[in-house]
Coordinates of C-alpha atoms in Angstrom, one line a residue:
X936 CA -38.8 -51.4 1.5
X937 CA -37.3 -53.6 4.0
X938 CA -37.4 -52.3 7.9
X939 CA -33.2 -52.9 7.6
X940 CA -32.9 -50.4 4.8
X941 CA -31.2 -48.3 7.1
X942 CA -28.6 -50.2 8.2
X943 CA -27.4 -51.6 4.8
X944 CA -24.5 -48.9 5.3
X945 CA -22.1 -50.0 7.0
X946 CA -20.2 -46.2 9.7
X947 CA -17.1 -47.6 7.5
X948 CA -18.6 -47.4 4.1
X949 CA -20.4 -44.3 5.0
X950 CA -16.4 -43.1 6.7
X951 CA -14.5 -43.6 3.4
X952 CA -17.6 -41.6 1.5
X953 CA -17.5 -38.4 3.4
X954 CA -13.3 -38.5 3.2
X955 CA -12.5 -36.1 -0.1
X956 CA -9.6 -37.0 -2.3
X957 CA -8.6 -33.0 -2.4
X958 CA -9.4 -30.0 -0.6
X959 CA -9.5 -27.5 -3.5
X960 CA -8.2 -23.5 -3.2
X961 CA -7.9 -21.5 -6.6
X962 CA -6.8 -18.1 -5.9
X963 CA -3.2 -16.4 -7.5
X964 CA 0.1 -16.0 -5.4
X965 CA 1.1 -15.8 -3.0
X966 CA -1.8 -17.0 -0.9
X967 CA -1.9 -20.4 -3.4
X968 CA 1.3 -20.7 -2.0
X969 CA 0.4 -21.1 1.6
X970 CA -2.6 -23.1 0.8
X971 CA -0.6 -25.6 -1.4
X972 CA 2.2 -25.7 1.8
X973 CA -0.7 -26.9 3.3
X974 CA -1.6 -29.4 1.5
X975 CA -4.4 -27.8 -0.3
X976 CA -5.1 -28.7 -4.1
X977 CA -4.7 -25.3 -5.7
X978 CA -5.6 -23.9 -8.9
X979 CA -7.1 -21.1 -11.3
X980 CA -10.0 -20.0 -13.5
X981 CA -9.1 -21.0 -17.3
X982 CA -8.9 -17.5 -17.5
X983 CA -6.4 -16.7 -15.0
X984 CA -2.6 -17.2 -13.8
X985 CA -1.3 -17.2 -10.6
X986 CA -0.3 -14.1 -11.9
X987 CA 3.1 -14.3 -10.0
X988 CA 5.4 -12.3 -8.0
X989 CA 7.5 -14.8 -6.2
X990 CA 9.8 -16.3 -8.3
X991 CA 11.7 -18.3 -6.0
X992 CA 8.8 -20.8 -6.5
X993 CA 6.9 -23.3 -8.8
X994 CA 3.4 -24.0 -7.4
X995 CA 1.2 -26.3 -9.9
X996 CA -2.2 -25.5 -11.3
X997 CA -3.9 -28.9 -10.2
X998 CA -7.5 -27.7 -10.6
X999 CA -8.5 -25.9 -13.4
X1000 CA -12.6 -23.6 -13.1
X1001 CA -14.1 -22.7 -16.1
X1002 CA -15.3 -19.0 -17.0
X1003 CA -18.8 -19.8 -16.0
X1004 CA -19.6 -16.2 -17.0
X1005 CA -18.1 -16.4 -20.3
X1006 CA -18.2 -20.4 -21.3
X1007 CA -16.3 -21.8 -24.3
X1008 CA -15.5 -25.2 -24.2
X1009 CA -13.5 -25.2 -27.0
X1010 CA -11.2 -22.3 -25.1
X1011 CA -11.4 -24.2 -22.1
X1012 CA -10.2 -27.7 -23.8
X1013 CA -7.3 -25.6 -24.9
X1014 CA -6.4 -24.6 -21.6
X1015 CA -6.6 -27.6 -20.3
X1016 CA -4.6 -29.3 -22.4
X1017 CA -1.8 -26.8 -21.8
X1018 CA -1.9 -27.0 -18.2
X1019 CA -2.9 -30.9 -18.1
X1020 CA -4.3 -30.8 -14.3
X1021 CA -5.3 -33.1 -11.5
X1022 CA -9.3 -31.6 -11.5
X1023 CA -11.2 -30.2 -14.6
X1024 CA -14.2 -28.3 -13.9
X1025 CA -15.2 -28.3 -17.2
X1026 CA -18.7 -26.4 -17.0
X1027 CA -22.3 -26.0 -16.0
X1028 CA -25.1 -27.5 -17.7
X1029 CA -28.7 -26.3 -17.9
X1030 CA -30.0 -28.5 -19.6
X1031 CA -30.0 -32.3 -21.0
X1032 CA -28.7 -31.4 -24.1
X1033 CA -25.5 -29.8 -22.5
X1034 CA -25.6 -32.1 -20.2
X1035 CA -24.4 -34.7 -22.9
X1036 CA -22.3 -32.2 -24.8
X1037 CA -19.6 -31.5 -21.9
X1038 CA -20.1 -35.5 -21.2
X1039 CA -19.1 -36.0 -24.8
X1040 CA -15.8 -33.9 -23.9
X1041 CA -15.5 -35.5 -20.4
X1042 CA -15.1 -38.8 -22.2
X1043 CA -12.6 -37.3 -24.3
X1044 CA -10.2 -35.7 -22.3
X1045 CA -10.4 -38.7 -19.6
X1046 CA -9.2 -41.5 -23.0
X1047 CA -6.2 -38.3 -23.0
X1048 CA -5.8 -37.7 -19.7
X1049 CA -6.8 -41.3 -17.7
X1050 CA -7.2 -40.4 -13.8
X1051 CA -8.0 -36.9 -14.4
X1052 CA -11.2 -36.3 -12.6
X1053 CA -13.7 -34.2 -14.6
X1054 CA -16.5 -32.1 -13.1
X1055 CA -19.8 -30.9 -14.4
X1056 CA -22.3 -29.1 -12.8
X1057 CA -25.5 -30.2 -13.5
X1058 CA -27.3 -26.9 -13.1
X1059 CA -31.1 -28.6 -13.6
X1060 CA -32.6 -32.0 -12.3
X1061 CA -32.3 -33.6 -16.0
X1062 CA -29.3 -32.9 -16.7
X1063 CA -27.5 -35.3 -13.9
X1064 CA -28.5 -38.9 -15.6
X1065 CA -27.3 -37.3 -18.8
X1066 CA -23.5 -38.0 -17.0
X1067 CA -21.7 -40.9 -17.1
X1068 CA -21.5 -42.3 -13.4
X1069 CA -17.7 -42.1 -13.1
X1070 CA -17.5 -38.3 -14.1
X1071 CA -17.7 -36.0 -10.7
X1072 CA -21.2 -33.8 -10.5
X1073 CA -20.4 -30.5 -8.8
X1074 CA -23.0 -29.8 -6.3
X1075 CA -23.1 -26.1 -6.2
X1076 CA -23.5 -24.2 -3.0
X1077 CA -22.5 -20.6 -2.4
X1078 CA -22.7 -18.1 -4.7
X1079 CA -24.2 -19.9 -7.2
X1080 CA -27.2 -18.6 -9.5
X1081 CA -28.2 -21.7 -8.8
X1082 CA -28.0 -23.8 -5.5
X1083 CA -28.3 -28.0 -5.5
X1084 CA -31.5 -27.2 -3.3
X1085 CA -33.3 -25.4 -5.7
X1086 CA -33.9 -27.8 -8.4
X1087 CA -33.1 -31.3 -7.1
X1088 CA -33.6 -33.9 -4.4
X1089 CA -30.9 -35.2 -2.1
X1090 CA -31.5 -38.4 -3.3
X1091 CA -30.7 -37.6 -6.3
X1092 CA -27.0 -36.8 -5.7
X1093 CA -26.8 -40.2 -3.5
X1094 CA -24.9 -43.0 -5.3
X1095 CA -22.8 -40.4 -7.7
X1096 CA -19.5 -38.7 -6.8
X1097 CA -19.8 -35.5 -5.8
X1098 CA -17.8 -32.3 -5.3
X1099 CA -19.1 -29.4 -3.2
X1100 CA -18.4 -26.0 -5.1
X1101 CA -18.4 -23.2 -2.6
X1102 CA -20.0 -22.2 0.7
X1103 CA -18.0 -22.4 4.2
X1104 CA -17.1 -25.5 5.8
X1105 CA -19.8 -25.7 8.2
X1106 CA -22.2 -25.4 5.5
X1107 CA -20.4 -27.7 3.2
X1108 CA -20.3 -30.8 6.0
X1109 CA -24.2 -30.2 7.0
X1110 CA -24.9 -30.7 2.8
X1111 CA -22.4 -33.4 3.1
X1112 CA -24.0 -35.4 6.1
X1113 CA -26.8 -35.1 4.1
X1114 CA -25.2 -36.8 0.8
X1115 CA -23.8 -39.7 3.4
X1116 CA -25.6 -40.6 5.9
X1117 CA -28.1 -43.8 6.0
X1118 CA -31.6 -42.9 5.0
X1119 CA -34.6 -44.9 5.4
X1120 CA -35.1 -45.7 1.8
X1121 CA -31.7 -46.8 1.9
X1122 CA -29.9 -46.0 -1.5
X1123 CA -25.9 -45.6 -1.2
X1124 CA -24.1 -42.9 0.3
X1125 CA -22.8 -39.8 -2.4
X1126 CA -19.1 -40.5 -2.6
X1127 CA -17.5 -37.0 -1.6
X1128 CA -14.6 -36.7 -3.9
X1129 CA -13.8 -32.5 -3.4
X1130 CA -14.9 -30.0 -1.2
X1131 CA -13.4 -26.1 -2.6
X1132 CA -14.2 -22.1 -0.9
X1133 CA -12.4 -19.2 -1.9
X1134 CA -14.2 -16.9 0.1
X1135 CA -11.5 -16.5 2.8
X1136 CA -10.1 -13.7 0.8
X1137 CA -13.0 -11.5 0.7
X1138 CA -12.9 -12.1 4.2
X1139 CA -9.2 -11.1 5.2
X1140 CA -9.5 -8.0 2.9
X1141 CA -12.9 -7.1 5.5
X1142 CA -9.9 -7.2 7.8
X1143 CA -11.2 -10.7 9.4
X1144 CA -10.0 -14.5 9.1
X1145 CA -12.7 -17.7 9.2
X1146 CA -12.9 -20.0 12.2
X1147 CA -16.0 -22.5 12.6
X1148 CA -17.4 -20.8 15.6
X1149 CA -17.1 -17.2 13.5
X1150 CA -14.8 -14.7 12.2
X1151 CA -11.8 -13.3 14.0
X1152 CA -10.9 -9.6 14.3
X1153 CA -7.3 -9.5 11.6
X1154 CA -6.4 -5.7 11.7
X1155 CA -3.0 -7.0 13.0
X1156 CA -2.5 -9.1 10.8
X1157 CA -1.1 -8.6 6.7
X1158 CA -3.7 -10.0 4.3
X1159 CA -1.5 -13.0 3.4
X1160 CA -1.3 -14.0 6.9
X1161 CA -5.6 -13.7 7.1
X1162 CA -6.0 -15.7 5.0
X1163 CA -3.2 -18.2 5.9
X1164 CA -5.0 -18.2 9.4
X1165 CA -7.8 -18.9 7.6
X1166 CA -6.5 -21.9 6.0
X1167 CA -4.9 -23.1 8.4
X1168 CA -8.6 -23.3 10.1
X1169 CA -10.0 -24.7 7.6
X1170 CA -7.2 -27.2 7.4
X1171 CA -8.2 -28.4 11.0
X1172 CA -11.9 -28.5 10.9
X1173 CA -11.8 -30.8 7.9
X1174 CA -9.1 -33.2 9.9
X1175 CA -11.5 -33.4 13.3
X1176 CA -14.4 -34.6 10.8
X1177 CA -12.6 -37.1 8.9
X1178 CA -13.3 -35.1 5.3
X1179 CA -9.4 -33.7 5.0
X1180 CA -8.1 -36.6 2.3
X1181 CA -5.5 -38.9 3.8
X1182 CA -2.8 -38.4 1.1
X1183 CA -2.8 -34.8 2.2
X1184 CA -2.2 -34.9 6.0
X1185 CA 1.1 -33.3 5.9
X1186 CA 2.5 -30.3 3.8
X1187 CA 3.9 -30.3 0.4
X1188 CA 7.5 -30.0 0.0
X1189 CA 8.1 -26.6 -2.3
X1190 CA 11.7 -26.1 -3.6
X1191 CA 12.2 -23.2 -2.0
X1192 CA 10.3 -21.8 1.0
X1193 CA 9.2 -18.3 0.2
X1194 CA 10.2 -15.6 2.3
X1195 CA 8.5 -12.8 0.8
X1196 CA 11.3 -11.4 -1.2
X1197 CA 11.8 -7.6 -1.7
X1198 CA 12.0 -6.3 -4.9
X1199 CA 12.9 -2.9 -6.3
X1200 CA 10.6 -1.2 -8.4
X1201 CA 11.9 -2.2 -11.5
X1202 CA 11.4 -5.4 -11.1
X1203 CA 14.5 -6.8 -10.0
X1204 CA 15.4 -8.5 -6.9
X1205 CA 16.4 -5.9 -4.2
X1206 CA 19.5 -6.4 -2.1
X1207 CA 20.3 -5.6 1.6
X1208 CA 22.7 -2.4 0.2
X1209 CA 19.4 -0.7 -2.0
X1210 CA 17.3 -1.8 1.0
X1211 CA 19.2 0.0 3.2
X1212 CA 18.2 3.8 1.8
X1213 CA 14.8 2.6 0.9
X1214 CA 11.2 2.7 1.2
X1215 CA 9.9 -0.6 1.6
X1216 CA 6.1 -1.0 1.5
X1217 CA 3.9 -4.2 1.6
X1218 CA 1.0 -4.8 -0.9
X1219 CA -2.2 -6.8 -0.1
X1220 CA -1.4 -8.5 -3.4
X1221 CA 1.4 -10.1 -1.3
X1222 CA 4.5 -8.1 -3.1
X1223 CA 6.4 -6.2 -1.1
X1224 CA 8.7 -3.5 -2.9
X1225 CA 11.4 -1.0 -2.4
X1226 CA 11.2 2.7 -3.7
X1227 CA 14.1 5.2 -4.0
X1228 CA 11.7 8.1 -3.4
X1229 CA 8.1 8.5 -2.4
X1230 CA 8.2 10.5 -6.0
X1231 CA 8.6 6.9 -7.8
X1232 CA 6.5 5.1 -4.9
X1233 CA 3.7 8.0 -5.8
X1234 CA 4.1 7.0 -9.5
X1235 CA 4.2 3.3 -9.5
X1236 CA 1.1 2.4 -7.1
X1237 CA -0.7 4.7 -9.2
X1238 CA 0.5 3.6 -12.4
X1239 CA 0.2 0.1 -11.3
X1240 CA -3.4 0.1 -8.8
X1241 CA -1.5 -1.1 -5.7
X1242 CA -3.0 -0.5 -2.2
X1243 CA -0.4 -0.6 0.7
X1244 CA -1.6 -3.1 3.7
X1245 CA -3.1 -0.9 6.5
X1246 CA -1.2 -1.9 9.7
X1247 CA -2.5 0.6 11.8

């Protein structure tokens, strides 16, 4: 191995690897809402909607999970070709053998879909040759059963696109520094296509919102705006390092900019002369709705699950 191994890698070439293309955040509305705002790529589990409340707005599914609990790739094929998104993380393979079989499908969905970037997570250290060098390996991190670390090499994630699957951002750009940087063997920087967390929810329903240097203290804050705080965080740190995607410096344009409309408890939109007599109470699901009595509030949260946001 020559002494100028390196150096073959050029801070320009090793630059454009660490950008991502997207910053993924799959969660429901109306938190998908702020993230997308943003500039966030947002999307669901195969299994889920964005099981929404505000209808004032149209957010895309862009990335679409798999039910890694519950795995059907048939099911999943189905869904995707319903919601026809940007990202496809089509499933997890443990072995060479389904390694191949959800490259088989890769293949097919990219000759139906062309510049629809497909993920599998190679979940053991044979399985990644079984993939086709221009489908994405997801290299998982958080709360995996599994961790990238635990069965494989860094070396053997270099030269392959890569998207990181969970785990904060801190952690995410230490694993990606070590998927770009010049080594002395030299192979070719991992090409960082997507970075996603999710775990900012959990977070702001602990009452707390993520920054880099820790988590801040939320309790006066609603749960939407957590974790739009959050976000917003998240947002920055990826900008300072160069990782935020360039397409996705500014915010997306929505048709409408949700103001957290009121609704009454049937359903229907409330206006100001019903709102005006009402009881109005804010859900951390992100609705807010207007009762006639506490009688009908009493009923409908507990017909219904909802848990008022604590603001004291």
């Amino acid at each position: 191995m020559s002494t100028d191994a390196r150096h073959s890698w050029s801070a320009a070439a090793i630059d454009n690897a660490k950008q991502a293309e997207y910053v993924g955040f799959l969660h429901r509305e109306p938190f998908v809402i702020d993230a997308y705002a943003l500039g966030f790529t947002v999307g669901v589990r195969e299994d889920y909607s964005y099981q929404s409340s505000l209808r004032n707005v149209d957010v895309p599914i862009e990335i679409l999970d798999n039910d890694f609990r519950n795995p059907d790739l048939d099911r999943y094929i189905e869904r995707f070709e319903q919601y026809e998104p940007a990202v496809g993380m089509l499933g997890d393979a443990y072995d060479r053998e389904e390694a191949r079989r959800y490259n088989r499908a890769a293949r097919e969905l990219k000759g139906k879909f062309p510049g629809t970037e497909i993920i599998i997570v190679p979940k053991c250290r044979k399985a990644i040759p079984a993939i086709d060098d221009d489908i994405v390996l997801g290299y998982p991190m958080g709360y995996s059963d599994k961790t990238a670390e635990e069965y494989t090499n860094i070396v053997d994630w270099r030269e392959r696109r890569v998207h990181l699957l969970g785990a904060s951002p801190p952690k995410q750009y230490e694993a990606i520094q070590n998927l770009t940087q010049p080594r002395v063997t030299g192979e070719a920087p991992a090409d960082i296509v997507g970075v996603d967390w999710n775990g900012i929810h959990l977070a702001a329903l602990k009452g707390q919102y993520f920054t880099p240097h820790g988590y801040g203290d939320a309790d006066h804050l609603s749960i939407r705006a957590t974790v739009r705080e959050s976000l917003e965080w998240i947002r920055r740190y990826w900008q300072r390092r160069d990782v935020w995607p360039m397409s996705g410096t500014g915010q997306n344009p929505l048709d409408e900019e949700p103001m957290d409309p009121v609704f009454a408890a049937d359903g229907s939109r409330a206006t100001t002369t019903e709102l005006e007599d009402a009881i109005v109470v804010e859900y951390e699901n992100g609705q807010t709705l207007a009762y006639r009595s506490e009688c009908e509030r009493n009923r409908i949260e507990y017909r219904e699950g909802l848990v008022p946001v604590n603001r004291t």
